[in-house]
PDB file of C-alpha atoms in Angstrom:
ATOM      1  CA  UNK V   1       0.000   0.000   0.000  1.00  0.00           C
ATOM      2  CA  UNK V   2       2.675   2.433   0.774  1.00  0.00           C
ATOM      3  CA  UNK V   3       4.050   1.861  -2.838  1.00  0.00           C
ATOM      4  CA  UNK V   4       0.906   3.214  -3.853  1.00  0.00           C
ATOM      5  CA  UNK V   5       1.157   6.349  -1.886  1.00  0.00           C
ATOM      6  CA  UNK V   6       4.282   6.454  -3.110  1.00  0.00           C
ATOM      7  CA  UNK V   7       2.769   7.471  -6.625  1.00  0.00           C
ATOM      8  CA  UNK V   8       0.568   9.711  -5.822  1.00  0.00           C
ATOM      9  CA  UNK V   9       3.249  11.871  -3.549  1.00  0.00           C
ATOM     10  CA  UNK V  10       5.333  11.678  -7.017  1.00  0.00           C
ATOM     11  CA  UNK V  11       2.367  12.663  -8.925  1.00  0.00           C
ATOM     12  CA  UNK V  12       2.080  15.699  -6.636  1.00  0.00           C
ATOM     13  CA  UNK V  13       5.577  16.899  -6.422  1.00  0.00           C
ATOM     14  CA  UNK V  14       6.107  16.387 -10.086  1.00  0.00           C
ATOM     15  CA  UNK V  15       2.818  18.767 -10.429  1.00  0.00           C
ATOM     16  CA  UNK V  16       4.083  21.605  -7.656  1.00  0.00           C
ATOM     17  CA  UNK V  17       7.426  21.337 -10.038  1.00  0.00           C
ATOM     18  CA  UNK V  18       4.875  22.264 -13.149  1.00  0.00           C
ATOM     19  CA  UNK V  19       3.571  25.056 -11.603  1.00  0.00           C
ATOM     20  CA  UNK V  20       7.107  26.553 -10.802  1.00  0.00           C
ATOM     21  CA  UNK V  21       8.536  25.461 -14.088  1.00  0.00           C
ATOM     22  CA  UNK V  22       5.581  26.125 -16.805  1.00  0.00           C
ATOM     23  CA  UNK V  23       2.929  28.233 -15.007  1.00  0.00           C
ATOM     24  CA  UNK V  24      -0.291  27.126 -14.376  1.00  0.00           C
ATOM     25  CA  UNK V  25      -1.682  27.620 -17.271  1.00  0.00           C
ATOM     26  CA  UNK V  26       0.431  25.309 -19.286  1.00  0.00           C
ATOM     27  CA  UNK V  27       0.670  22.311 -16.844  1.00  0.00           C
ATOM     28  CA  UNK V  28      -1.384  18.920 -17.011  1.00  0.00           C
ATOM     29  CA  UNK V  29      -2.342  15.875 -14.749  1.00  0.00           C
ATOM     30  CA  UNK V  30      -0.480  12.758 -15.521  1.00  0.00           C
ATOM     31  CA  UNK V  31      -2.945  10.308 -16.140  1.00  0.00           C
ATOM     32  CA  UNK V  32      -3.393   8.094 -12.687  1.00  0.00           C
ATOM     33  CA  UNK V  33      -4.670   4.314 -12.533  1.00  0.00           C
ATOM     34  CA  UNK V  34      -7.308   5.852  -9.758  1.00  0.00           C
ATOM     35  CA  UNK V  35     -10.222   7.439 -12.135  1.00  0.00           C
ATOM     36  CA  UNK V  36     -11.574   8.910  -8.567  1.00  0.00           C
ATOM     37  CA  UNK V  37      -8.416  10.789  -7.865  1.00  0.00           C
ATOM     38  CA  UNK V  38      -7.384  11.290 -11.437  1.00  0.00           C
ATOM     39  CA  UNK V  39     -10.830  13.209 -12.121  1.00  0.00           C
ATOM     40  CA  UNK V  40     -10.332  15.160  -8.476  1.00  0.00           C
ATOM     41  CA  UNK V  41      -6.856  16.311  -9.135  1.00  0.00           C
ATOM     42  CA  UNK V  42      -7.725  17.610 -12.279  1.00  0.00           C
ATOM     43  CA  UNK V  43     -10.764  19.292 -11.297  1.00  0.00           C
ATOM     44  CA  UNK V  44      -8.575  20.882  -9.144  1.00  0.00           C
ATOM     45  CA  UNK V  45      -6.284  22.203 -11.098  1.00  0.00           C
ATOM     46  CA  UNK V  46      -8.708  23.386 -13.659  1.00  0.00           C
ATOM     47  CA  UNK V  47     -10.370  25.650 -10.853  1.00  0.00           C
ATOM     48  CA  UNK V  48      -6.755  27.237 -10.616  1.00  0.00           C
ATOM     49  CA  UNK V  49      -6.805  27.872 -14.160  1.00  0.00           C
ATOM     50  CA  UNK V  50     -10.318  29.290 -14.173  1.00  0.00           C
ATOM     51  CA  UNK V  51      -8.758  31.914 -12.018  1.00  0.00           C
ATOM     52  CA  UNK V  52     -10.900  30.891  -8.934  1.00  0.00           C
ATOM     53  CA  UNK V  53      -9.812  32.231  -5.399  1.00  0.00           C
ATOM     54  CA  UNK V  54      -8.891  30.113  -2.821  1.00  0.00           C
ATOM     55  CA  UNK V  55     -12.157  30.560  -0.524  1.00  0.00           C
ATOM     56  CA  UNK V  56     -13.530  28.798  -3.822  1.00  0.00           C
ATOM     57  CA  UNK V  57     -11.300  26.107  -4.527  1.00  0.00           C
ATOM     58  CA  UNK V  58     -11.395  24.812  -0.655  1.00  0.00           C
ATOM     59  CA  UNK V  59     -15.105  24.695  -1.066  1.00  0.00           C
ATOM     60  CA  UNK V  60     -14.935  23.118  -4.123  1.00  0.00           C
ATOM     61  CA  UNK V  61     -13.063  20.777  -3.380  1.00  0.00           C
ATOM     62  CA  UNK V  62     -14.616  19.931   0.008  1.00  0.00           C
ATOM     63  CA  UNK V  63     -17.466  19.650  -1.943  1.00  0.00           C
ATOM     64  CA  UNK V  64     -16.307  17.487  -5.011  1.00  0.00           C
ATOM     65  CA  UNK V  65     -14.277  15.133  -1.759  1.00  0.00           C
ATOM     66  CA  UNK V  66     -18.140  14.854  -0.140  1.00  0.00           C
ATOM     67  CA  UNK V  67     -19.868  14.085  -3.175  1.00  0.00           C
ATOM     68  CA  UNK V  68     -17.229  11.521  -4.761  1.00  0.00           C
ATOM     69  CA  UNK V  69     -17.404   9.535  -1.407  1.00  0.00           C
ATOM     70  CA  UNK V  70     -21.317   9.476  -0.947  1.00  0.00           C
ATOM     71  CA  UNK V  71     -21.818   8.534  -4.688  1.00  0.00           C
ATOM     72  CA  UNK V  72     -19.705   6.139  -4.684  1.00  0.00           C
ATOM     73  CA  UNK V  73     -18.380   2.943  -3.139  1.00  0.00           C
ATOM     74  CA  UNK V  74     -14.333   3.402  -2.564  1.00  0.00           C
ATOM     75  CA  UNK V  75     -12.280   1.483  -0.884  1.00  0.00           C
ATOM     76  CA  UNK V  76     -10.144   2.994   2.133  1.00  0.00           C
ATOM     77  CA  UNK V  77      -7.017   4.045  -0.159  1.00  0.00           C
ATOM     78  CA  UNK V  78      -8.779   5.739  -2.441  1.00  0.00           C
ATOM     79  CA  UNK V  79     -10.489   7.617   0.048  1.00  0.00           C
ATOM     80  CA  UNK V  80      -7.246   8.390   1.581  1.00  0.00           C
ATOM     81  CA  UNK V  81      -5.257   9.210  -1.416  1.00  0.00           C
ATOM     82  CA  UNK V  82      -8.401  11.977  -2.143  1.00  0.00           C
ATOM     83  CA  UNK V  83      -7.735  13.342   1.523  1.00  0.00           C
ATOM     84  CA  UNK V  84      -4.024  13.657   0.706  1.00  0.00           C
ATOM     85  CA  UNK V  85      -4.649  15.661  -2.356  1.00  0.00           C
ATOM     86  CA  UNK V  86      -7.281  18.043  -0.466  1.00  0.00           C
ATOM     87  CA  UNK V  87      -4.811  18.742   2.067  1.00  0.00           C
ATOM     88  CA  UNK V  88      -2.102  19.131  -0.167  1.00  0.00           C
ATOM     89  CA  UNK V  89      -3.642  20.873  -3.194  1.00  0.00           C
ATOM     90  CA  UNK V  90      -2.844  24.360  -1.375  1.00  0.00           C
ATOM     91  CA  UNK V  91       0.535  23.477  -0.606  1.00  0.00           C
ATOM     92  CA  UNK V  92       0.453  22.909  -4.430  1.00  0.00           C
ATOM     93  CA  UNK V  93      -1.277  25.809  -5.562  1.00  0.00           C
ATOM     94  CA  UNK V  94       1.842  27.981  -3.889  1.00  0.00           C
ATOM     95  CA  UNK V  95       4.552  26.310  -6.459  1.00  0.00           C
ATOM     96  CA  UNK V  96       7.310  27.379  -4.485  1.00  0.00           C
ATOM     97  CA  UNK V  97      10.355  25.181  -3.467  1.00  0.00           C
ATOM     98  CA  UNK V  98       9.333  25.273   0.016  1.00  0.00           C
ATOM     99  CA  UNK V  99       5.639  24.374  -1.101  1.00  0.00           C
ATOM    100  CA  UNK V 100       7.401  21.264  -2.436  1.00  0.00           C
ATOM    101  CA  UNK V 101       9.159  20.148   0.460  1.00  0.00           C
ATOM    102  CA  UNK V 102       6.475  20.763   2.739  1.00  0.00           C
ATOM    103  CA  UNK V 103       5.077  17.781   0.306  1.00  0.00           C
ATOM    104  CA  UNK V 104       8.082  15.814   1.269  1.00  0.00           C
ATOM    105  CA  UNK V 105       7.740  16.056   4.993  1.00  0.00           C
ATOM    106  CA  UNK V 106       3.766  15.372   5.184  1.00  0.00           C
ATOM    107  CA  UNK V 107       4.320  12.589   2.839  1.00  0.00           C
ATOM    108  CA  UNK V 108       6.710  11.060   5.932  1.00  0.00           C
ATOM    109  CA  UNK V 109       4.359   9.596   7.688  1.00  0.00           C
ATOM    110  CA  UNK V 110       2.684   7.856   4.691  1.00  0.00           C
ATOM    111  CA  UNK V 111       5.742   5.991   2.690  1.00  0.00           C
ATOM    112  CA  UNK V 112       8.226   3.519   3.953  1.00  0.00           C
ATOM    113  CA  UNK V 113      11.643   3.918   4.007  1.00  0.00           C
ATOM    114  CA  UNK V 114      12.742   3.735   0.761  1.00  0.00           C
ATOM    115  CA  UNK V 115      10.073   5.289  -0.781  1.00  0.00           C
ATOM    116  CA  UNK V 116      10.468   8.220   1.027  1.00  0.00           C
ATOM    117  CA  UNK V 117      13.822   8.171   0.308  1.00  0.00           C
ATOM    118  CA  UNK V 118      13.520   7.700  -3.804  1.00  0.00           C
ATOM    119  CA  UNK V 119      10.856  11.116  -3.172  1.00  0.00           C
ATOM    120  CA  UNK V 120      13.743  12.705  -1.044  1.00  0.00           C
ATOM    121  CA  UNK V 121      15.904  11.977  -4.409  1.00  0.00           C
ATOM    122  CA  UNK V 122      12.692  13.806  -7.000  1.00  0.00           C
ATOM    123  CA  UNK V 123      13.137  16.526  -4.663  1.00  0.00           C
ATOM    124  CA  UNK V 124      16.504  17.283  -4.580  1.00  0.00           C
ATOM    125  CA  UNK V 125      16.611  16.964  -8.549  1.00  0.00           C
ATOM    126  CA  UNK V 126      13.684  19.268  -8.669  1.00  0.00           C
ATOM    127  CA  UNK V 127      15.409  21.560  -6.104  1.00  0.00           C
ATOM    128  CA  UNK V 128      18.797  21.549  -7.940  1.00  0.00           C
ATOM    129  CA  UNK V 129      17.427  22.313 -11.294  1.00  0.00           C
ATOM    130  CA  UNK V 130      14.933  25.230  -9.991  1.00  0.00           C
ATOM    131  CA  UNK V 131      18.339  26.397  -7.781  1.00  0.00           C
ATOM    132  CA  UNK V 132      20.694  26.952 -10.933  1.00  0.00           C
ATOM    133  CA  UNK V 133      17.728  28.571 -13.196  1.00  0.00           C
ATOM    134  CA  UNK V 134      17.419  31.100  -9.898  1.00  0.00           C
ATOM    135  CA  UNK V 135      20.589  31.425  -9.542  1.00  0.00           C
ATOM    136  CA  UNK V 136      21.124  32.702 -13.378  1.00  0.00           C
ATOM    137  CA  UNK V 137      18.158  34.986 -13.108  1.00  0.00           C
ATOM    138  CA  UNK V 138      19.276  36.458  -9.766  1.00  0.00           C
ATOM    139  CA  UNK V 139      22.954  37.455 -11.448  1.00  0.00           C
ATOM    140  CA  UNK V 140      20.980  39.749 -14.089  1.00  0.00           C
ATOM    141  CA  UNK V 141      18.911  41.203 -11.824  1.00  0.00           C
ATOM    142  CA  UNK V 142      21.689  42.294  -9.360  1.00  0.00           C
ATOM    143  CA  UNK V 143      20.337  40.631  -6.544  1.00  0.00           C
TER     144      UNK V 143
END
């Protein structure tokens, strides 16, 4: 089960890096295995596009979480994985390198070992390449 987490920690990450790389505007969902969370995640992001504030987008997707669960019969991980990307849609929705390793330390308490360990690795390749293309932009602005 943790491998599973696992993915959708990556998915998330790899997402946050989209949003600080591309903008949102030109960054998509991966395609998950989970239709539920696939669907969520994405409706998610497409209130961000719409330009919707986020008073909105927590209510939305409080609202989306409720109605997915009582329309539906999921079994415990899904419902979990769609609790993970409520809580850490915000975190998300900042695209900031700190936004992405406070993914990183909630996802801690969810992944063994080694899987938090190959995320740790994601991170600090995210981290390094964000770090030199800062860097760069920094030296022309004087900074």
């Amino acid at each position: 089960m943790c491998k599973d987490f696992y993915y959708i920690f990556t998915v998330l990450v790899r997402l946050s890096s989209d949003f600080l790389e591309k903008g949102f505007m030109e960054s998509q969902v991966v395609k998950m295995n989970n239709e539920f969370t696939y669907e969520y995640l994405k409706g998610a992001v497409d209130l961000v596009k719409d330009g919707r504030p986020i008073e909105n987008i927590n209510f939305y997707l409080d609202y989306d979480l409720q109605r997915i669960i009582r329309n539906n019969n999921l079994d415990e991980f899904t419902i979990k994985e769609l609790y993970i990307i409520k809580h850490i849609f915000l975190m998300i929705r900042e695209s900031t390198i700190e936004s992405i390793e406070d993914i990183i330390c909630f996802s801690r308490s969810f992944l063994k070992d080694e899987n938090y360990g190959r995320l740790c690795e994601v991170f600090h390749n995210i981290k390094s390449k964000h770090k030199s293309n800062i860097f760069s932009k920094n030296v022309y602005k004087g900074d």
